[in-house]
């Protein structure tokens, strides 16, 4: 077969990049994993990671890098929802024959629904809702931490910090979160502030399990935080369902832990994902190529 028959789907996020190499029939030939590929965080690293993941996928397929220049690639990347970084990626002198760009949430939705219309809520360190109807994708939320991402792990952690500091000053209700966070950080009292002074979104997300554990133990402050986050995700689900889809998938590491707190009527609309984001990236790539050839 000619390398012109080969297509590459790329799923690029803030922690890793995965490339999936297929033939024109969509049959898997090779996979490759490399480092972070979020151009908003580091444009040069994102480009390098995409190329490295492609190299590894080709190698697993028994092909050398001379084939890279004739690959048709499609990449779903975190960060390209921001117009400036979409433009910068569009201007990249990439090594492929063609490169189509999409957001990471778009390919996650395609993968979850096997390329068909559908919707997803991702609840992990961040949060976002997304629907794809008749080829039109619409995103809800995902405004970034700390401004948005309500109901996410990072949001749970931030709300816990606010609540425990109020409790420490006797300006808010007592909560077991004080002791739990002190133990987690290895500090006492207001040294919590110093320990979290340069905290990242992931650092706040690491506090989320403490909030969920305290809520399960009926800590009223933690219960209030978790219920507020779950109510937001339920509202988000209802907004997605109103956009023209009948069901949605819950994705992300926090999803199975916060779903029991969401409203029963929306949980009834949750279905298991049919595929992974890198499979969605392949669907996106094949679809865009077919459109251009029509």
PDB file of C-alpha atoms in Angstrom:
ATOM      1  CA  UNK A   1       0.000   0.000   0.000  1.00  0.00           C
ATOM      2  CA  UNK A   2       1.076   3.579  -0.604  1.00  0.00           C
ATOM      3  CA  UNK A   3       1.619   5.812   2.406  1.00  0.00           C
ATOM      4  CA  UNK A   4      -0.973   8.094   0.780  1.00  0.00           C
ATOM      5  CA  UNK A   5      -3.561   5.619   2.089  1.00  0.00           C
ATOM      6  CA  UNK A   6      -2.512   6.246   5.676  1.00  0.00           C
ATOM      7  CA  UNK A   7      -4.138   8.605   8.160  1.00  0.00           C
ATOM      8  CA  UNK A   8      -3.092   9.827  11.583  1.00  0.00           C
ATOM      9  CA  UNK A   9      -5.426  10.787  14.413  1.00  0.00           C
ATOM     10  CA  UNK A  10      -3.834  12.741  17.267  1.00  0.00           C
ATOM     11  CA  UNK A  11      -5.235  13.312  20.751  1.00  0.00           C
ATOM     12  CA  UNK A  12      -3.173  16.043  22.418  1.00  0.00           C
ATOM     13  CA  UNK A  13      -3.637  17.210  26.000  1.00  0.00           C
ATOM     14  CA  UNK A  14      -1.788  18.821  28.856  1.00  0.00           C
ATOM     15  CA  UNK A  15      -0.168  15.600  30.053  1.00  0.00           C
ATOM     16  CA  UNK A  16       0.357  13.465  26.947  1.00  0.00           C
ATOM     17  CA  UNK A  17      -0.167  13.098  23.215  1.00  0.00           C
ATOM     18  CA  UNK A  18      -1.420   9.907  21.560  1.00  0.00           C
ATOM     19  CA  UNK A  19      -1.266   9.224  17.820  1.00  0.00           C
ATOM     20  CA  UNK A  20      -3.282   6.510  16.071  1.00  0.00           C
ATOM     21  CA  UNK A  21      -2.175   5.417  12.587  1.00  0.00           C
ATOM     22  CA  UNK A  22      -4.779   3.770  10.333  1.00  0.00           C
ATOM     23  CA  UNK A  23      -5.317   2.862   6.700  1.00  0.00           C
ATOM     24  CA  UNK A  24      -8.146   4.195   4.537  1.00  0.00           C
ATOM     25  CA  UNK A  25     -10.510   1.591   6.010  1.00  0.00           C
ATOM     26  CA  UNK A  26      -9.784   2.868   9.520  1.00  0.00           C
ATOM     27  CA  UNK A  27      -7.877  -0.268  10.515  1.00  0.00           C
ATOM     28  CA  UNK A  28      -5.302   0.283  13.252  1.00  0.00           C
ATOM     29  CA  UNK A  29      -1.671  -0.030  12.124  1.00  0.00           C
ATOM     30  CA  UNK A  30       0.259   1.557  14.963  1.00  0.00           C
ATOM     31  CA  UNK A  31       0.071   3.824  17.992  1.00  0.00           C
ATOM     32  CA  UNK A  32       2.498   6.230  19.608  1.00  0.00           C
ATOM     33  CA  UNK A  33       2.501   8.189  22.853  1.00  0.00           C
ATOM     34  CA  UNK A  34       4.618  11.265  23.579  1.00  0.00           C
ATOM     35  CA  UNK A  35       4.653  14.249  25.936  1.00  0.00           C
ATOM     36  CA  UNK A  36       2.215  17.134  26.464  1.00  0.00           C
ATOM     37  CA  UNK A  37       0.579  18.716  23.419  1.00  0.00           C
ATOM     38  CA  UNK A  38      -1.334  21.751  24.655  1.00  0.00           C
ATOM     39  CA  UNK A  39      -0.160  24.730  22.564  1.00  0.00           C
ATOM     40  CA  UNK A  40      -1.647  27.164  25.080  1.00  0.00           C
ATOM     41  CA  UNK A  41       0.795  25.832  27.678  1.00  0.00           C
ATOM     42  CA  UNK A  42       3.821  25.380  25.416  1.00  0.00           C
ATOM     43  CA  UNK A  43       3.529  25.753  21.647  1.00  0.00           C
ATOM     44  CA  UNK A  44       6.965  24.366  20.761  1.00  0.00           C
ATOM     45  CA  UNK A  45       6.561  21.351  23.043  1.00  0.00           C
ATOM     46  CA  UNK A  46       3.117  20.635  21.589  1.00  0.00           C
ATOM     47  CA  UNK A  47       4.499  20.529  18.054  1.00  0.00           C
ATOM     48  CA  UNK A  48       7.436  18.351  19.114  1.00  0.00           C
ATOM     49  CA  UNK A  49       5.130  15.940  20.942  1.00  0.00           C
ATOM     50  CA  UNK A  50       2.858  15.530  17.923  1.00  0.00           C
ATOM     51  CA  UNK A  51       5.820  14.692  15.694  1.00  0.00           C
ATOM     52  CA  UNK A  52       7.277  12.293  18.271  1.00  0.00           C
ATOM     53  CA  UNK A  53       3.943  10.498  18.713  1.00  0.00           C
ATOM     54  CA  UNK A  54       3.634  10.200  14.926  1.00  0.00           C
ATOM     55  CA  UNK A  55       7.178   8.821  14.712  1.00  0.00           C
ATOM     56  CA  UNK A  56       6.369   6.163  17.305  1.00  0.00           C
ATOM     57  CA  UNK A  57       3.134   5.190  15.575  1.00  0.00           C
ATOM     58  CA  UNK A  58       4.974   4.785  12.271  1.00  0.00           C
ATOM     59  CA  UNK A  59       7.672   2.731  13.971  1.00  0.00           C
ATOM     60  CA  UNK A  60       5.107   0.391  15.529  1.00  0.00           C
ATOM     61  CA  UNK A  61       3.561  -0.040  12.066  1.00  0.00           C
ATOM     62  CA  UNK A  62       6.950  -1.025  10.626  1.00  0.00           C
ATOM     63  CA  UNK A  63       7.291   2.207   8.642  1.00  0.00           C
ATOM     64  CA  UNK A  64      10.063   4.804   8.727  1.00  0.00           C
ATOM     65  CA  UNK A  65       9.833   8.570   8.970  1.00  0.00           C
ATOM     66  CA  UNK A  66      10.022   8.984   5.198  1.00  0.00           C
ATOM     67  CA  UNK A  67       6.283   8.180   5.191  1.00  0.00           C
ATOM     68  CA  UNK A  68       5.461  11.117   7.474  1.00  0.00           C
ATOM     69  CA  UNK A  69       5.406  13.631   4.634  1.00  0.00           C
ATOM     70  CA  UNK A  70       2.491  11.862   2.953  1.00  0.00           C
ATOM     71  CA  UNK A  71       0.342  11.265   6.031  1.00  0.00           C
ATOM     72  CA  UNK A  72      -3.010  13.006   6.341  1.00  0.00           C
ATOM     73  CA  UNK A  73      -3.219  14.003   9.995  1.00  0.00           C
ATOM     74  CA  UNK A  74      -5.962  15.366  12.194  1.00  0.00           C
ATOM     75  CA  UNK A  75      -5.253  16.629  15.709  1.00  0.00           C
ATOM     76  CA  UNK A  76      -7.656  17.354  18.524  1.00  0.00           C
ATOM     77  CA  UNK A  77      -5.698  19.596  20.885  1.00  0.00           C
ATOM     78  CA  UNK A  78      -6.323  21.237  24.219  1.00  0.00           C
ATOM     79  CA  UNK A  79      -5.871  24.993  23.954  1.00  0.00           C
ATOM     80  CA  UNK A  80      -6.852  25.514  20.314  1.00  0.00           C
ATOM     81  CA  UNK A  81     -10.307  26.692  21.399  1.00  0.00           C
ATOM     82  CA  UNK A  82      -8.474  29.971  22.014  1.00  0.00           C
ATOM     83  CA  UNK A  83      -8.358  31.710  18.594  1.00  0.00           C
ATOM     84  CA  UNK A  84      -4.761  32.931  18.914  1.00  0.00           C
ATOM     85  CA  UNK A  85      -3.411  29.453  19.534  1.00  0.00           C
ATOM     86  CA  UNK A  86      -5.551  27.938  16.801  1.00  0.00           C
ATOM     87  CA  UNK A  87      -3.980  30.457  14.425  1.00  0.00           C
ATOM     88  CA  UNK A  88      -0.466  29.695  15.661  1.00  0.00           C
ATOM     89  CA  UNK A  89      -0.998  25.948  15.177  1.00  0.00           C
ATOM     90  CA  UNK A  90      -2.452  26.615  11.718  1.00  0.00           C
ATOM     91  CA  UNK A  91       0.768  28.413  10.803  1.00  0.00           C
ATOM     92  CA  UNK A  92       2.983  25.547  12.002  1.00  0.00           C
ATOM     93  CA  UNK A  93       5.323  24.183   9.309  1.00  0.00           C
ATOM     94  CA  UNK A  94       4.323  20.608  10.164  1.00  0.00           C
ATOM     95  CA  UNK A  95       5.873  17.568   8.448  1.00  0.00           C
ATOM     96  CA  UNK A  96       2.575  16.053   7.228  1.00  0.00           C
ATOM     97  CA  UNK A  97       0.885  16.199   3.844  1.00  0.00           C
ATOM     98  CA  UNK A  98      -2.125  17.782   5.553  1.00  0.00           C
ATOM     99  CA  UNK A  99      -3.056  18.718   9.114  1.00  0.00           C
ATOM    100  CA  UNK A 100      -6.630  19.334  10.251  1.00  0.00           C
ATOM    101  CA  UNK A 101      -7.177  20.959  13.646  1.00  0.00           C
ATOM    102  CA  UNK A 102      -9.953  20.460  16.181  1.00  0.00           C
ATOM    103  CA  UNK A 103     -10.367  20.862  19.923  1.00  0.00           C
ATOM    104  CA  UNK A 104      -9.678  17.947  22.234  1.00  0.00           C
ATOM    105  CA  UNK A 105     -13.300  17.973  23.413  1.00  0.00           C
ATOM    106  CA  UNK A 106     -14.551  17.645  19.808  1.00  0.00           C
ATOM    107  CA  UNK A 107     -12.596  14.463  19.166  1.00  0.00           C
ATOM    108  CA  UNK A 108     -13.537  13.153  22.625  1.00  0.00           C
ATOM    109  CA  UNK A 109     -17.197  13.569  21.671  1.00  0.00           C
ATOM    110  CA  UNK A 110     -16.675  11.878  18.295  1.00  0.00           C
ATOM    111  CA  UNK A 111     -14.856   8.991  19.953  1.00  0.00           C
ATOM    112  CA  UNK A 112     -17.484   8.595  22.661  1.00  0.00           C
ATOM    113  CA  UNK A 113     -20.304   8.364  20.112  1.00  0.00           C
ATOM    114  CA  UNK A 114     -18.538   6.462  17.352  1.00  0.00           C
ATOM    115  CA  UNK A 115     -18.453   9.490  15.068  1.00  0.00           C
ATOM    116  CA  UNK A 116     -22.202  10.116  15.404  1.00  0.00           C
ATOM    117  CA  UNK A 117     -24.062  13.074  16.941  1.00  0.00           C
ATOM    118  CA  UNK A 118     -23.937  13.191  20.706  1.00  0.00           C
ATOM    119  CA  UNK A 119     -22.743  15.046  23.761  1.00  0.00           C
ATOM    120  CA  UNK A 120     -20.224  14.682  26.560  1.00  0.00           C
ATOM    121  CA  UNK A 121     -19.463  16.195  29.919  1.00  0.00           C
ATOM    122  CA  UNK A 122     -15.841  15.982  30.997  1.00  0.00           C
ATOM    123  CA  UNK A 123     -15.361  16.260  34.750  1.00  0.00           C
ATOM    124  CA  UNK A 124     -11.733  15.903  35.704  1.00  0.00           C
ATOM    125  CA  UNK A 125      -9.244  18.499  36.875  1.00  0.00           C
ATOM    126  CA  UNK A 126     -11.334  20.871  34.743  1.00  0.00           C
ATOM    127  CA  UNK A 127     -14.867  20.633  33.381  1.00  0.00           C
ATOM    128  CA  UNK A 128     -16.646  21.201  30.076  1.00  0.00           C
ATOM    129  CA  UNK A 129     -19.833  20.256  28.270  1.00  0.00           C
ATOM    130  CA  UNK A 130     -19.928  19.702  24.515  1.00  0.00           C
ATOM    131  CA  UNK A 131     -22.537  18.691  21.962  1.00  0.00           C
ATOM    132  CA  UNK A 132     -22.136  17.798  18.304  1.00  0.00           C
ATOM    133  CA  UNK A 133     -25.346  17.966  16.259  1.00  0.00           C
ATOM    134  CA  UNK A 134     -25.479  17.763  12.449  1.00  0.00           C
ATOM    135  CA  UNK A 135     -21.774  18.512  12.270  1.00  0.00           C
ATOM    136  CA  UNK A 136     -22.012  21.617  14.456  1.00  0.00           C
ATOM    137  CA  UNK A 137     -20.111  21.526  17.733  1.00  0.00           C
ATOM    138  CA  UNK A 138     -21.051  23.700  20.692  1.00  0.00           C
ATOM    139  CA  UNK A 139     -19.063  24.042  23.897  1.00  0.00           C
ATOM    140  CA  UNK A 140     -20.464  25.021  27.290  1.00  0.00           C
ATOM    141  CA  UNK A 141     -18.296  26.096  30.202  1.00  0.00           C
ATOM    142  CA  UNK A 142     -14.564  25.368  29.980  1.00  0.00           C
ATOM    143  CA  UNK A 143     -13.757  29.006  30.715  1.00  0.00           C
ATOM    144  CA  UNK A 144     -10.654  27.995  32.610  1.00  0.00           C
ATOM    145  CA  UNK A 145      -9.664  27.756  36.248  1.00  0.00           C
ATOM    146  CA  UNK A 146     -10.256  29.704  38.458  1.00  0.00           C
ATOM    147  CA  UNK A 147     -12.818  31.669  36.418  1.00  0.00           C
ATOM    148  CA  UNK A 148     -14.814  28.629  35.345  1.00  0.00           C
ATOM    149  CA  UNK A 149     -14.540  24.824  35.361  1.00  0.00           C
ATOM    150  CA  UNK A 150     -17.225  24.611  38.032  1.00  0.00           C
ATOM    151  CA  UNK A 151     -17.887  21.104  39.292  1.00  0.00           C
ATOM    152  CA  UNK A 152     -14.331  20.044  38.448  1.00  0.00           C
ATOM    153  CA  UNK A 153     -11.698  18.618  40.758  1.00  0.00           C
ATOM    154  CA  UNK A 154      -9.819  21.923  40.841  1.00  0.00           C
ATOM    155  CA  UNK A 155     -13.027  23.801  41.661  1.00  0.00           C
ATOM    156  CA  UNK A 156     -13.802  21.399  44.520  1.00  0.00           C
ATOM    157  CA  UNK A 157     -10.308  21.969  45.910  1.00  0.00           C
ATOM    158  CA  UNK A 158     -10.526  25.752  45.649  1.00  0.00           C
ATOM    159  CA  UNK A 159     -13.927  25.821  47.359  1.00  0.00           C
ATOM    160  CA  UNK A 160     -12.536  23.616  50.123  1.00  0.00           C
ATOM    161  CA  UNK A 161      -9.666  26.067  50.691  1.00  0.00           C
ATOM    162  CA  UNK A 162     -12.082  28.978  50.963  1.00  0.00           C
ATOM    163  CA  UNK A 163     -14.306  27.104  53.399  1.00  0.00           C
ATOM    164  CA  UNK A 164     -11.558  25.810  55.681  1.00  0.00           C
ATOM    165  CA  UNK A 165      -9.946  29.255  55.966  1.00  0.00           C
ATOM    166  CA  UNK A 166     -13.285  30.741  56.986  1.00  0.00           C
ATOM    167  CA  UNK A 167     -13.636  27.947  59.550  1.00  0.00           C
ATOM    168  CA  UNK A 168     -10.119  28.608  60.843  1.00  0.00           C
ATOM    169  CA  UNK A 169     -11.103  32.232  61.560  1.00  0.00           C
ATOM    170  CA  UNK A 170     -14.450  31.225  63.125  1.00  0.00           C
ATOM    171  CA  UNK A 171     -16.202  33.056  60.311  1.00  0.00           C
ATOM    172  CA  UNK A 172     -17.663  29.909  58.811  1.00  0.00           C
ATOM    173  CA  UNK A 173     -18.942  26.542  60.014  1.00  0.00           C
ATOM    174  CA  UNK A 174     -16.498  23.994  61.395  1.00  0.00           C
ATOM    175  CA  UNK A 175     -15.432  21.304  58.963  1.00  0.00           C
ATOM    176  CA  UNK A 176     -13.294  18.186  58.938  1.00  0.00           C
ATOM    177  CA  UNK A 177     -11.686  19.593  55.791  1.00  0.00           C
ATOM    178  CA  UNK A 178      -9.324  21.629  57.988  1.00  0.00           C
ATOM    179  CA  UNK A 179      -7.647  18.546  59.432  1.00  0.00           C
ATOM    180  CA  UNK A 180      -7.807  16.630  56.152  1.00  0.00           C
ATOM    181  CA  UNK A 181      -6.092  19.369  54.143  1.00  0.00           C
ATOM    182  CA  UNK A 182      -3.517  20.010  56.875  1.00  0.00           C
ATOM    183  CA  UNK A 183      -2.598  16.324  56.808  1.00  0.00           C
ATOM    184  CA  UNK A 184      -2.491  16.286  53.000  1.00  0.00           C
ATOM    185  CA  UNK A 185      -0.174  19.299  52.839  1.00  0.00           C
ATOM    186  CA  UNK A 186       1.865  18.446  55.933  1.00  0.00           C
ATOM    187  CA  UNK A 187       1.281  21.853  57.553  1.00  0.00           C
ATOM    188  CA  UNK A 188      -0.829  23.379  60.312  1.00  0.00           C
ATOM    189  CA  UNK A 189      -3.032  26.454  60.597  1.00  0.00           C
ATOM    190  CA  UNK A 190      -2.403  29.387  58.305  1.00  0.00           C
ATOM    191  CA  UNK A 191       0.681  27.676  56.890  1.00  0.00           C
ATOM    192  CA  UNK A 192      -1.909  26.168  54.539  1.00  0.00           C
ATOM    193  CA  UNK A 193      -1.838  29.500  52.707  1.00  0.00           C
ATOM    194  CA  UNK A 194       1.912  29.326  52.204  1.00  0.00           C
ATOM    195  CA  UNK A 195       1.716  25.714  51.068  1.00  0.00           C
ATOM    196  CA  UNK A 196      -0.850  26.629  48.384  1.00  0.00           C
ATOM    197  CA  UNK A 197       0.551  30.052  47.454  1.00  0.00           C
ATOM    198  CA  UNK A 198       1.901  28.831  44.123  1.00  0.00           C
ATOM    199  CA  UNK A 199      -0.565  25.997  43.666  1.00  0.00           C
ATOM    200  CA  UNK A 200      -1.513  24.893  40.164  1.00  0.00           C
ATOM    201  CA  UNK A 201      -4.860  23.678  38.912  1.00  0.00           C
ATOM    202  CA  UNK A 202      -3.653  20.121  39.482  1.00  0.00           C
ATOM    203  CA  UNK A 203      -2.668  20.942  43.066  1.00  0.00           C
ATOM    204  CA  UNK A 204      -6.210  22.098  43.761  1.00  0.00           C
ATOM    205  CA  UNK A 205      -7.563  19.049  41.963  1.00  0.00           C
ATOM    206  CA  UNK A 206      -5.545  16.836  44.314  1.00  0.00           C
ATOM    207  CA  UNK A 207      -7.732  18.133  47.175  1.00  0.00           C
ATOM    208  CA  UNK A 208     -10.939  16.920  45.486  1.00  0.00           C
ATOM    209  CA  UNK A 209     -10.794  13.366  46.941  1.00  0.00           C
ATOM    210  CA  UNK A 210     -10.640  14.903  50.425  1.00  0.00           C
ATOM    211  CA  UNK A 211     -13.820  16.858  49.742  1.00  0.00           C
ATOM    212  CA  UNK A 212     -15.645  13.797  48.395  1.00  0.00           C
ATOM    213  CA  UNK A 213     -14.537  11.670  51.340  1.00  0.00           C
ATOM    214  CA  UNK A 214     -15.731  14.314  53.805  1.00  0.00           C
ATOM    215  CA  UNK A 215     -19.045  14.632  51.981  1.00  0.00           C
ATOM    216  CA  UNK A 216     -19.564  10.872  52.138  1.00  0.00           C
ATOM    217  CA  UNK A 217     -18.981  11.150  55.886  1.00  0.00           C
ATOM    218  CA  UNK A 218     -21.740  13.812  56.051  1.00  0.00           C
ATOM    219  CA  UNK A 219     -19.495  16.794  56.730  1.00  0.00           C
ATOM    220  CA  UNK A 220     -21.980  19.649  56.080  1.00  0.00           C
ATOM    221  CA  UNK A 221     -19.436  21.986  54.479  1.00  0.00           C
ATOM    222  CA  UNK A 222     -18.119  19.309  52.123  1.00  0.00           C
ATOM    223  CA  UNK A 223     -21.695  18.231  51.355  1.00  0.00           C
ATOM    224  CA  UNK A 224     -22.542  21.782  50.346  1.00  0.00           C
ATOM    225  CA  UNK A 225     -19.530  22.024  48.046  1.00  0.00           C
ATOM    226  CA  UNK A 226     -20.134  18.678  46.336  1.00  0.00           C
ATOM    227  CA  UNK A 227     -23.860  19.308  45.919  1.00  0.00           C
ATOM    228  CA  UNK A 228     -23.218  22.729  44.382  1.00  0.00           C
ATOM    229  CA  UNK A 229     -20.738  21.223  41.920  1.00  0.00           C
ATOM    230  CA  UNK A 230     -23.055  18.314  41.089  1.00  0.00           C
ATOM    231  CA  UNK A 231     -25.994  20.687  40.597  1.00  0.00           C
ATOM    232  CA  UNK A 232     -23.922  22.677  38.108  1.00  0.00           C
ATOM    233  CA  UNK A 233     -23.041  19.511  36.182  1.00  0.00           C
ATOM    234  CA  UNK A 234     -26.725  18.530  36.203  1.00  0.00           C
ATOM    235  CA  UNK A 235     -27.632  21.970  34.815  1.00  0.00           C
ATOM    236  CA  UNK A 236     -24.929  21.502  32.200  1.00  0.00           C
ATOM    237  CA  UNK A 237     -26.376  18.109  31.260  1.00  0.00           C
ATOM    238  CA  UNK A 238     -29.844  19.584  30.829  1.00  0.00           C
ATOM    239  CA  UNK A 239     -28.400  22.325  28.607  1.00  0.00           C
ATOM    240  CA  UNK A 240     -26.733  19.678  26.440  1.00  0.00           C
ATOM    241  CA  UNK A 241     -29.932  17.621  26.191  1.00  0.00           C
ATOM    242  CA  UNK A 242     -31.800  20.750  25.117  1.00  0.00           C
ATOM    243  CA  UNK A 243     -29.341  21.242  22.249  1.00  0.00           C
ATOM    244  CA  UNK A 244     -30.801  18.328  20.294  1.00  0.00           C
ATOM    245  CA  UNK A 245     -29.226  15.154  21.710  1.00  0.00           C
ATOM    246  CA  UNK A 246     -31.008  12.413  23.626  1.00  0.00           C
ATOM    247  CA  UNK A 247     -28.103  11.089  25.680  1.00  0.00           C
ATOM    248  CA  UNK A 248     -24.593  11.972  26.771  1.00  0.00           C
ATOM    249  CA  UNK A 249     -21.404  10.435  28.103  1.00  0.00           C
ATOM    250  CA  UNK A 250     -19.616  11.352  31.312  1.00  0.00           C
ATOM    251  CA  UNK A 251     -15.842  11.437  30.847  1.00  0.00           C
ATOM    252  CA  UNK A 252     -12.912  12.331  33.088  1.00  0.00           C
ATOM    253  CA  UNK A 253     -11.536  10.928  36.311  1.00  0.00           C
ATOM    254  CA  UNK A 254     -13.954  12.789  38.589  1.00  0.00           C
ATOM    255  CA  UNK A 255     -17.081  11.705  36.699  1.00  0.00           C
ATOM    256  CA  UNK A 256     -17.788   8.352  38.397  1.00  0.00           C
ATOM    257  CA  UNK A 257     -17.244   9.934  41.814  1.00  0.00           C
ATOM    258  CA  UNK A 258     -19.518  12.944  41.380  1.00  0.00           C
ATOM    259  CA  UNK A 259     -22.219  11.311  39.241  1.00  0.00           C
ATOM    260  CA  UNK A 260     -24.058   9.825  42.293  1.00  0.00           C
ATOM    261  CA  UNK A 261     -24.616  13.402  43.492  1.00  0.00           C
ATOM    262  CA  UNK A 262     -26.180  14.551  40.219  1.00  0.00           C
ATOM    263  CA  UNK A 263     -29.936  14.641  39.610  1.00  0.00           C
ATOM    264  CA  UNK A 264     -31.466  11.214  38.819  1.00  0.00           C
ATOM    265  CA  UNK A 265     -33.261  12.463  35.692  1.00  0.00           C
ATOM    266  CA  UNK A 266     -29.983  13.426  34.031  1.00  0.00           C
ATOM    267  CA  UNK A 267     -28.084  10.358  35.228  1.00  0.00           C
ATOM    268  CA  UNK A 268     -30.757   8.324  33.406  1.00  0.00           C
ATOM    269  CA  UNK A 269     -29.529   9.888  30.143  1.00  0.00           C
ATOM    270  CA  UNK A 270     -25.886   8.839  30.633  1.00  0.00           C
ATOM    271  CA  UNK A 271     -24.513   6.161  28.295  1.00  0.00           C
ATOM    272  CA  UNK A 272     -21.125   4.461  28.225  1.00  0.00           C
ATOM    273  CA  UNK A 273     -18.618   5.863  25.698  1.00  0.00           C
ATOM    274  CA  UNK A 274     -18.168   3.759  22.570  1.00  0.00           C
ATOM    275  CA  UNK A 275     -14.574   4.764  21.925  1.00  0.00           C
ATOM    276  CA  UNK A 276     -11.582   6.832  22.998  1.00  0.00           C
ATOM    277  CA  UNK A 277     -10.522  10.361  21.953  1.00  0.00           C
ATOM    278  CA  UNK A 278      -7.767   9.077  19.632  1.00  0.00           C
ATOM    279  CA  UNK A 279     -10.419   7.050  17.801  1.00  0.00           C
ATOM    280  CA  UNK A 280     -12.434  10.250  17.556  1.00  0.00           C
ATOM    281  CA  UNK A 281      -9.389  11.971  16.084  1.00  0.00           C
ATOM    282  CA  UNK A 282      -9.294   9.293  13.361  1.00  0.00           C
ATOM    283  CA  UNK A 283     -13.017   9.796  12.635  1.00  0.00           C
ATOM    284  CA  UNK A 284     -12.412  13.535  12.405  1.00  0.00           C
ATOM    285  CA  UNK A 285      -9.443  13.092  10.060  1.00  0.00           C
ATOM    286  CA  UNK A 286     -11.195  10.644   7.738  1.00  0.00           C
ATOM    287  CA  UNK A 287     -14.294  12.829   7.682  1.00  0.00           C
ATOM    288  CA  UNK A 288     -12.431  16.012   6.792  1.00  0.00           C
ATOM    289  CA  UNK A 289     -10.436  14.218   4.102  1.00  0.00           C
ATOM    290  CA  UNK A 290     -13.606  12.763   2.580  1.00  0.00           C
ATOM    291  CA  UNK A 291     -15.201  16.225   2.486  1.00  0.00           C
ATOM    292  CA  UNK A 292     -12.237  17.657   0.612  1.00  0.00           C
ATOM    293  CA  UNK A 293     -12.228  14.791  -1.869  1.00  0.00           C
ATOM    294  CA  UNK A 294     -15.967  15.026  -2.584  1.00  0.00           C
TER     295      UNK A 294
END
